[in-house]
Every structure is written in C-alpha cells, then in structure tokens.
Amino acid sequence: MSGFYIKPGKGLKKPYNPIQGEVFRCRWEHPDSSRTFYVAEQVSHHPPISCFYVSNRKHGMVMNGTINPRSKFLGNSAAAILDGTASLYILPHDEVYQISFPDAYGRGILFGELRMELVGNVTILCNKTGLSASIEFKAKPFFGGEYNSIVGQIQKNNEVLYTISGKWDSEINITDSKKQSKSLWNPKTGASNRLLKIIPPLEQQDKWESRLLWSLVSEAIVKNDQTSATNEKTKLEDAQRNAVKLRKQNNEHWKTKFFHKEGGPFTYNCINTTLFNPETDGEEDEVNFVIFLKQKLDKEQESQSTETSNTKEETNTKTESTSNQEVKSSDVKQADPPQKTEETKENTKATIETK
C-alpha cells in the first residue's frame, strides 16, 4: 500500500511524457545498514510500457513489475488505466504474490477542484499458499462520501479471514473473523521515520536518466515559464520521433537496456530471487543500474587480503626507494666530468717534471 501513498498537489500544467529508453534509479538506506534499490526503464513508447525492479534481499524482498498505462477521457476527468502486474517475491518463505494496480483519475480538468483519485479493483494472489486479497479503491460519489476510501477482504481457498476498510491516505483497519479490529496502515504515524529517497546527482547521471533528461523542462516548470517548458518538451519528443524514423529506415529494432522479454512479461536482466545468506553474502549494491550482492570475506580471507595489501604497499615503497637510488646514481654517472683549466694543466706538467 505504501507505493500508492501520494500527496496530491495542485496539478502540473506541463506533465512529463516518458521517452523510450528513459531510465531511473534510486535507493533507500535503512537503520539496519541494509539498502533498498529501485531501477526502472521505459521499454516502449507505443504502446507505453514501464518496467521496474525493487530489491532488498537482506530484508527478504524482491519485486519485478510492468505497467501498461492507457489513457481515457471522461468529460471533466482523465484516467490512466494501469494494466500490468507486479510480482512480489518473499524470499524466506519462497512465496510469490501477483499484484495488479488501481487506475488513476485526474478530476476537475475543465472545472471544479483539480485532484487525483485512485479507483478500481486490485487483486493480490499467491498460488503456493492459496492466499488472496481483493481491494476496491472507491470513487467518491457526486454527492456525499469521501475521497480515497477502500474496502476489501483477505481469503484463503475462498474462506474469508479478514476484512479491511478505511482511507489509504490516512488509516486502514483490519478485522478478523472474531470481529476484532486493529490498525493495519497509517502513513501519518510513521511520517517522521520515512526514509529519504537517494538519487545520484545530475553530474553523475547518464543522459537517459529521468532527472537529467527532463532537467530543462523541470527548471522551466519551477520558474512557471510554460513557454520554455513546452519548447524543451517538444525538443525531446521531436528527437524521439526522428530516432524512430531513422530506425525504421535502417530496418532496426529498439533494444532495451536492463529488461528483457521471453514469452511472458518483461523481466529485469539481473533478477536474483535466491535467499540472502548472511554467512557468505555481503551488502547489496548498484552500479550502472546493475543490482548485485558483494561477496562477503571470512576472517581468513580478510586477513589474507590485508596481508596482500600490506605486502603490496611495502613492495611499492621498496620499489620507489630503489628507483630513487637508481635515479641518484644515474645522475652522478651521467654528470659531465670537470673541464681541465690552463692552470690545472701547468700544475700537472710541473708535477711530472719534478718526478
């Protein structure tokens, strides 16, 4: 549910339009020193397809998903119908949960209050356990009612175990078969502990990364310069159209970067759903959109690594010292011999005559 917790604002006059090949990455650092990594890629523009991958194997969680949005206009509202699913892997239990998405509606695009609303049915299913959940994101009625309300139930093999109700932006309660209720979700109570999303600075980003790719559009929006925002957005879209034409002329096909498709949905190239082993696995990391686990060194390996490092330092020091001595010796050997002056010659002649 936390993925749906959004603070609706006043709306954007110039929304971003995903570019084919656009990528995004970020991470969250947890108090236990583990990290959650997120990478995403726009693998297709027509139709639009977004792929994402989330990993924190130390916490036993991996998610791989695909979203296929479709637009729908309803007079004073515009909707993004979010087809696709996400596969949530619970590694310690070897369970996989298939999750669908609610649709997003923008209300009041012509008149009235401008706001966003999540509407539709979400299903969560685990074939291994027989557990399933159905959640309805309810639309606010024209008269009365509230925004952001949900109702749902959790079942196992058609037996209702729990019911849930509430508002996804404030609090959701869960009730068991004995009618005992408790709070299941309350984003406001944990707001102060919310983790900071860490994104690489612009100077370290690839040209296809979202923040850098759309930086000029973002700057114009912040300055409320709609003309510049439109111009910069048009430049990106025109470049994409020209690239598509060129590939068509050369009979080339678009190649995705970090996700692939083989029959089923798109899958992250480096997906890893093996159970985290604290004895052998080190910390999780991400480099150039590749998420991986570092190998953990045991004490003997760490000792050998330290000894090797010290040996290399000593060798480098000795080599440097020897090199300096050779340089000094070479300087002496290559120095020009002193020139004999006329006075030196006369003294030498007198010494010989005396002998």
Short mmCIF file of C-alpha atoms in Angstrom, two decimals:
data_model
loop_
_atom_site.label_atom_id
_atom_site.label_comp_id
_atom_site.label_asym_id
_atom_site.label_seq_id
_atom_site.Cartn_x
_atom_site.Cartn_y
_atom_site.Cartn_z
CA MET A 1 0.00 0.00 0.00
CA SER A 2 2.88 2.39 0.66
CA GLY A 3 3.55 2.58 -3.07
CA PHE A 4 0.15 4.26 -3.52
CA TYR A 5 0.59 6.85 -0.78
CA ILE A 6 0.72 10.13 -2.66
CA LYS A 7 0.12 13.68 -1.54
CA PRO A 8 -2.00 15.12 -4.38
CA GLY A 9 -0.89 18.62 -5.30
CA LYS A 10 -2.44 21.33 -7.43
CA GLY A 11 -1.50 19.56 -10.66
CA LEU A 12 1.06 20.15 -13.37
CA LYS A 13 0.34 22.29 -16.39
CA LYS A 14 3.07 20.54 -18.38
CA PRO A 15 3.11 16.83 -17.50
CA TYR A 16 6.13 14.74 -18.42
CA ASN A 17 5.81 12.28 -21.27
CA PRO A 18 8.03 9.19 -20.86
CA ILE A 19 10.68 8.80 -23.54
CA GLN A 20 11.55 5.36 -24.90
CA GLY A 21 14.83 4.36 -23.30
CA GLU A 22 14.35 6.70 -20.33
CA VAL A 23 15.66 5.18 -17.10
CA PHE A 24 15.52 5.98 -13.39
CA ARG A 25 17.24 4.65 -10.28
CA CYS A 26 17.28 5.43 -6.58
CA ARG A 27 17.83 3.80 -3.22
CA TRP A 28 16.76 3.97 0.42
CA GLU A 29 19.13 3.34 3.32
CA HIS A 30 17.67 1.58 6.36
CA PRO A 31 18.69 1.89 10.04
CA ASP A 32 20.00 -1.71 9.98
CA SER A 33 22.53 -0.65 7.27
CA SER A 34 20.67 -2.55 4.52
CA ARG A 35 19.58 -0.74 1.37
CA THR A 36 16.61 -0.99 -0.95
CA PHE A 37 17.35 -0.37 -4.63
CA TYR A 38 14.92 0.64 -7.37
CA VAL A 39 15.57 0.73 -11.12
CA ALA A 40 13.08 1.45 -13.91
CA GLU A 41 13.07 1.69 -17.69
CA GLN A 42 10.61 2.89 -20.31
CA VAL A 43 10.93 -0.08 -22.67
CA SER A 44 8.27 1.04 -25.16
CA HIS A 45 6.61 4.29 -26.22
CA HIS A 46 3.80 2.97 -28.46
CA PRO A 47 2.28 1.33 -26.55
CA PRO A 48 3.78 2.86 -23.41
CA ILE A 49 5.32 0.19 -21.16
CA SER A 50 7.22 0.91 -17.95
CA CYS A 51 9.27 -1.76 -16.17
CA PHE A 52 10.60 -1.61 -12.64
CA TYR A 53 12.61 -3.74 -10.23
CA VAL A 54 12.98 -3.38 -6.44
CA SER A 55 15.39 -5.33 -4.29
CA ASN A 56 16.34 -5.64 -0.64
CA ARG A 57 17.44 -9.25 -0.30
CA LYS A 58 18.70 -8.74 3.23
CA HIS A 59 15.07 -8.00 4.16
CA GLY A 60 13.94 -10.94 2.02
CA MET A 61 12.05 -8.92 -0.61
CA VAL A 62 12.33 -8.60 -4.40
CA MET A 63 9.74 -7.15 -6.79
CA ASN A 64 9.62 -7.20 -10.60
CA GLY A 65 6.83 -5.35 -12.38
CA THR A 66 5.43 -3.95 -15.61
CA ILE A 67 2.87 -1.17 -16.06
CA ASN A 68 0.99 -0.62 -19.34
CA PRO A 69 -0.98 2.63 -18.98
CA ARG A 70 -3.89 3.52 -21.27
CA SER A 71 -5.50 6.94 -21.46
CA LYS A 72 -9.22 7.51 -21.13
CA PHE A 73 -11.08 10.84 -21.18
CA LEU A 74 -14.43 11.26 -19.42
CA GLY A 75 -15.55 14.84 -19.87
CA ASN A 76 -14.22 16.61 -16.80
CA SER A 77 -11.88 13.73 -15.92
CA ALA A 78 -8.89 11.99 -17.47
CA ALA A 79 -7.93 8.47 -16.48
CA ALA A 80 -4.77 6.39 -16.71
CA ILE A 81 -5.87 2.77 -16.85
CA LEU A 82 -2.93 0.87 -15.37
CA ASP A 83 -2.73 -2.60 -16.89
CA GLY A 84 0.09 -4.93 -15.88
CA THR A 85 1.21 -6.69 -12.73
CA ALA A 86 3.99 -6.79 -10.18
CA SER A 87 5.50 -9.99 -8.80
CA LEU A 88 6.47 -9.70 -5.14
CA TYR A 89 8.95 -12.37 -4.01
CA ILE A 90 9.01 -13.13 -0.26
CA LEU A 91 12.34 -14.94 -0.20
CA PRO A 92 12.38 -16.55 3.29
CA HIS A 93 9.10 -18.35 2.52
CA ASP A 94 9.69 -18.96 -1.19
CA GLU A 95 6.37 -17.26 -1.99
CA VAL A 96 5.40 -15.10 -4.97
CA TYR A 97 2.45 -12.69 -4.87
CA GLN A 98 0.96 -11.33 -8.12
CA ILE A 99 -0.34 -7.78 -7.67
CA SER A 100 -2.46 -5.66 -10.02
CA PHE A 101 -2.80 -1.85 -9.94
CA PRO A 102 -5.67 0.61 -9.43
CA ASP A 103 -6.45 3.20 -12.09
CA ALA A 104 -5.53 6.86 -11.62
CA TYR A 105 -8.09 9.59 -12.36
CA GLY A 106 -7.45 13.30 -12.70
CA ARG A 107 -10.65 15.10 -11.71
CA GLY A 108 -11.63 18.69 -12.47
CA ILE A 109 -9.53 19.17 -15.61
CA LEU A 110 -12.12 21.60 -17.04
CA PHE A 111 -13.88 22.98 -13.97
CA GLY A 112 -14.10 22.38 -10.24
CA GLU A 113 -11.37 21.23 -7.86
CA LEU A 114 -8.35 19.67 -9.54
CA ARG A 115 -7.29 16.50 -7.77
CA MET A 116 -6.17 12.92 -8.27
CA GLU A 117 -8.10 9.82 -7.32
CA LEU A 118 -7.23 6.11 -7.32
CA VAL A 119 -10.17 3.98 -8.48
CA GLY A 120 -10.69 0.31 -9.31
CA ASN A 121 -10.09 -3.20 -8.07
CA VAL A 122 -6.72 -4.58 -7.00
CA THR A 123 -6.03 -8.27 -6.59
CA ILE A 124 -3.17 -9.96 -4.74
CA LEU A 125 -2.70 -13.69 -5.24
CA CYS A 126 -0.23 -16.34 -4.07
CA ASN A 127 -0.71 -19.68 -5.81
CA LYS A 128 1.53 -21.54 -3.36
CA THR A 129 -0.41 -20.64 -0.20
CA GLY A 130 -3.88 -20.11 -1.67
CA LEU A 131 -3.96 -16.66 -0.05
CA SER A 132 -5.61 -13.84 -1.96
CA ALA A 133 -6.83 -10.33 -1.37
CA SER A 134 -9.31 -8.18 -3.25
CA ILE A 135 -9.27 -4.44 -2.60
CA GLU A 136 -11.64 -1.88 -4.07
CA PHE A 137 -10.47 1.71 -4.38
CA LYS A 138 -13.79 3.53 -4.27
CA ALA A 139 -14.59 6.63 -6.29
CA LYS A 140 -16.15 9.49 -4.37
CA PRO A 141 -19.85 9.81 -5.19
CA PHE A 142 -21.05 13.04 -6.79
CA PHE A 143 -22.98 13.84 -3.62
CA GLY A 144 -21.58 12.96 -0.20
CA GLY A 145 -18.99 10.31 0.53
CA GLU A 146 -15.23 10.69 0.93
CA TYR A 147 -12.16 10.59 -1.24
CA ASN A 148 -9.58 7.77 -1.05
CA SER A 149 -11.80 5.17 0.61
CA ILE A 150 -11.10 1.46 0.24
CA VAL A 151 -12.76 -1.81 1.24
CA GLY A 152 -11.51 -5.35 0.81
CA GLN A 153 -11.02 -8.81 2.18
CA ILE A 154 -8.30 -11.44 2.57
CA GLN A 155 -9.15 -15.04 1.76
CA LYS A 156 -7.60 -18.46 1.80
CA ASN A 157 -9.17 -21.02 -0.51
CA ASN A 158 -12.41 -18.96 -0.63
CA GLU A 159 -12.60 -18.63 3.17
CA VAL A 160 -12.68 -15.02 4.35
CA LEU A 161 -10.04 -14.49 7.02
CA TYR A 162 -10.02 -10.72 7.33
CA THR A 163 -11.83 -7.64 6.06
CA ILE A 164 -10.19 -4.27 5.62
CA SER A 165 -11.60 -0.76 5.34
CA GLY A 166 -10.55 2.84 5.69
CA LYS A 167 -8.74 5.52 3.69
CA TRP A 168 -5.42 4.78 2.04
CA ASP A 169 -4.12 8.31 2.69
CA SER A 170 -4.91 8.24 6.44
CA GLU A 171 -5.69 4.91 8.14
CA ILE A 172 -6.79 1.41 7.18
CA ASN A 173 -8.16 -1.07 9.74
CA ILE A 174 -8.19 -4.86 9.53
CA THR A 175 -10.86 -7.01 11.21
CA ASP A 176 -10.63 -10.76 11.78
CA SER A 177 -13.39 -13.36 11.79
CA LYS A 178 -13.99 -12.68 15.51
CA LYS A 179 -14.73 -9.01 14.75
CA GLN A 180 -11.56 -7.84 16.45
CA SER A 181 -10.05 -4.84 14.68
CA LYS A 182 -6.69 -3.13 14.67
CA SER A 183 -4.85 -0.55 12.63
CA LEU A 184 -3.18 -2.06 9.57
CA TRP A 185 -1.85 1.06 7.88
CA ASN A 186 -1.38 4.65 8.98
CA PRO A 187 1.13 6.69 6.97
CA LYS A 188 0.83 9.70 9.26
CA THR A 189 2.15 7.93 12.36
CA GLY A 190 5.35 6.92 10.59
CA ALA A 191 5.82 10.10 8.58
CA SER A 192 8.74 11.26 10.75
CA ASN A 193 10.54 7.94 10.14
CA ARG A 194 10.07 7.98 6.39
CA LEU A 195 13.31 7.12 4.63
CA LEU A 196 14.97 9.59 2.32
CA LYS A 197 15.00 8.67 -1.36
CA ILE A 198 18.58 8.96 -2.59
CA ILE A 199 19.15 9.78 -6.26
CA PRO A 200 22.56 10.20 -7.95
CA PRO A 201 23.43 13.88 -8.54
CA LEU A 202 22.87 15.17 -12.07
CA GLU A 203 26.59 15.28 -12.86
CA GLN A 204 26.79 11.52 -12.22
CA GLN A 205 23.72 10.60 -14.26
CA ASP A 206 23.55 9.08 -17.72
CA LYS A 207 21.92 11.26 -20.38
CA TRP A 208 18.90 8.92 -20.39
CA GLU A 209 18.19 9.21 -16.66
CA SER A 210 14.91 10.99 -15.92
CA ARG A 211 16.17 13.85 -13.75
CA LEU A 212 18.86 14.81 -16.26
CA LEU A 213 16.80 14.09 -19.36
CA TRP A 214 13.97 16.37 -18.20
CA SER A 215 16.09 18.87 -16.25
CA LEU A 216 15.40 21.83 -18.56
CA VAL A 217 11.66 21.12 -18.54
CA SER A 218 11.73 20.89 -14.74
CA GLU A 219 13.60 24.18 -14.41
CA ALA A 220 11.04 25.92 -16.62
CA ILE A 221 8.12 24.49 -14.63
CA VAL A 222 9.65 25.66 -11.35
CA LYS A 223 10.05 29.15 -12.83
CA ASN A 224 6.44 29.00 -14.08
CA ASP A 225 7.78 29.51 -17.60
CA GLN A 226 5.28 27.45 -19.57
CA THR A 227 6.63 28.58 -22.95
CA SER A 228 10.13 27.27 -22.23
CA ALA A 229 8.72 24.09 -20.69
CA THR A 230 6.74 23.42 -23.86
CA ASN A 231 9.72 24.15 -26.10
CA GLU A 232 12.08 21.86 -24.17
CA LYS A 233 9.48 19.10 -24.04
CA THR A 234 8.92 19.43 -27.81
CA LYS A 235 12.67 19.08 -28.44
CA LEU A 236 12.76 15.76 -26.60
CA GLU A 237 9.67 14.42 -28.33
CA ASP A 238 10.89 15.51 -31.79
CA ALA A 239 14.24 13.81 -31.16
CA GLN A 240 12.40 10.62 -30.24
CA ARG A 241 10.24 10.75 -33.40
CA ASN A 242 13.32 11.30 -35.58
CA ALA A 243 15.08 8.36 -33.93
CA VAL A 244 12.07 6.12 -34.62
CA LYS A 245 12.05 7.16 -38.30
CA LEU A 246 15.77 6.50 -38.61
CA ARG A 247 15.46 3.02 -37.10
CA LYS A 248 12.58 2.27 -39.45
CA GLN A 249 14.61 3.38 -42.47
CA ASN A 250 17.53 1.20 -41.40
CA ASN A 251 15.22 -1.73 -40.53
CA GLU A 252 16.46 -1.66 -36.93
CA HIS A 253 14.55 -2.59 -33.80
CA TRP A 254 14.73 -0.90 -30.43
CA LYS A 255 16.87 -2.76 -27.91
CA THR A 256 16.00 -2.49 -24.24
CA LYS A 257 18.81 -1.84 -21.76
CA PHE A 258 18.04 -3.53 -18.44
CA PHE A 259 14.87 -5.58 -19.00
CA HIS A 260 14.07 -8.39 -21.44
CA LYS A 261 11.02 -10.30 -22.54
CA GLU A 262 10.83 -14.00 -23.32
CA GLY A 263 7.24 -15.05 -23.77
CA GLY A 264 5.88 -13.61 -20.51
CA PRO A 265 6.17 -10.12 -19.02
CA PHE A 266 9.37 -8.09 -19.06
CA THR A 267 11.96 -9.23 -16.51
CA TYR A 268 14.95 -7.44 -15.04
CA ASN A 269 18.17 -8.76 -16.59
CA CYS A 270 19.88 -9.24 -13.22
CA ILE A 271 16.90 -10.53 -11.23
CA ASN A 272 18.01 -12.52 -8.20
CA THR A 273 15.43 -14.29 -6.04
CA THR A 274 17.77 -16.57 -4.09
CA LEU A 275 17.63 -16.34 -0.32
CA PHE A 276 20.12 -13.98 1.30
CA ASN A 277 22.87 -15.86 3.17
CA PRO A 278 24.45 -13.75 5.94
CA GLU A 279 27.42 -16.14 6.09
CA THR A 280 28.53 -15.64 2.50
CA ASP A 281 26.64 -12.63 1.13
CA GLY A 282 27.89 -9.12 1.63
CA GLU A 283 25.99 -5.88 1.23
CA GLU A 284 23.75 -5.23 -1.75
CA ASP A 285 24.86 -2.53 -4.18
CA GLU A 286 24.01 -0.97 -7.53
CA VAL A 287 26.37 0.22 -10.25
CA ASN A 288 25.11 1.48 -13.62
CA PHE A 289 21.64 0.00 -12.99
CA VAL A 290 23.04 -3.43 -12.13
CA ILE A 291 21.97 -4.56 -8.64
CA PHE A 292 24.22 -7.18 -7.11
CA LEU A 293 25.45 -8.68 -3.84
CA LYS A 294 29.05 -8.26 -2.86
CA GLN A 295 30.80 -11.43 -1.74
CA LYS A 296 31.44 -11.48 1.97
CA LEU A 297 35.01 -12.28 3.01
CA ASP A 298 35.58 -14.53 6.01
CA LYS A 299 38.19 -13.65 8.65
CA GLU A 300 40.91 -15.71 6.96
CA GLN A 301 40.22 -14.07 3.60
CA GLU A 302 40.13 -10.63 5.21
CA SER A 303 43.46 -11.36 6.89
CA GLN A 304 44.96 -12.57 3.61
CA SER A 305 43.56 -9.52 1.83
CA THR A 306 45.09 -7.24 4.45
CA GLU A 307 48.44 -9.04 4.28
CA THR A 308 48.40 -8.85 0.47
CA SER A 309 47.60 -5.16 0.65
CA ASN A 310 50.40 -4.53 3.17
CA THR A 311 52.85 -6.56 1.05
CA LYS A 312 51.93 -4.53 -2.00
CA GLU A 313 52.46 -1.31 -0.06
CA GLU A 314 55.87 -2.49 1.21
CA THR A 315 56.84 -3.59 -2.30
CA ASN A 316 55.76 -0.29 -3.74
CA THR A 317 57.72 1.56 -1.04
CA LYS A 318 60.86 -0.52 -1.68
CA THR A 319 60.48 -0.13 -5.42
CA GLU A 320 60.09 3.61 -5.05
CA SER A 321 63.16 3.78 -2.75
CA THR A 322 65.26 1.67 -5.14
CA SER A 323 64.08 3.75 -8.04
CA ASN A 324 65.10 6.93 -6.25
CA GLN A 325 68.55 5.49 -5.53
CA GLU A 326 68.96 4.46 -9.16
CA VAL A 327 67.98 7.88 -10.27
CA LYS A 328 70.54 9.49 -7.95
CA SER A 329 73.25 7.04 -9.12
CA SER A 330 72.34 7.67 -12.72
CA ASP A 331 72.56 11.41 -12.14
CA VAL A 332 76.10 11.02 -10.83
CA LYS A 333 77.22 8.76 -13.69
CA GLN A 334 75.77 10.98 -16.34
CA ALA A 335 77.24 14.18 -14.91
CA ASP A 336 79.79 15.87 -17.18
CA PRO A 337 83.41 15.47 -15.95
CA PRO A 338 85.09 18.69 -14.75
CA GLN A 339 86.97 20.55 -17.52
CA LYS A 340 90.71 20.99 -17.11
CA THR A 341 91.73 24.61 -16.97
CA GLU A 342 95.10 26.01 -18.16
CA GLU A 343 96.20 26.33 -14.51
CA THR A 344 95.44 22.66 -13.90
CA LYS A 345 97.44 21.69 -16.99
CA GLU A 346 100.52 23.69 -15.83
CA ASN A 347 100.38 22.15 -12.34
CA THR A 348 100.17 18.67 -13.84
CA LYS A 349 103.19 19.39 -16.14
CA ALA A 350 105.26 20.72 -13.22
CA THR A 351 104.50 17.65 -11.14
CA ILE A 352 105.66 15.34 -13.92
CA GLU A 353 108.89 17.30 -14.47
CA THR A 354 109.65 17.20 -10.72
CA LYS A 355 109.20 13.43 -10.68
#
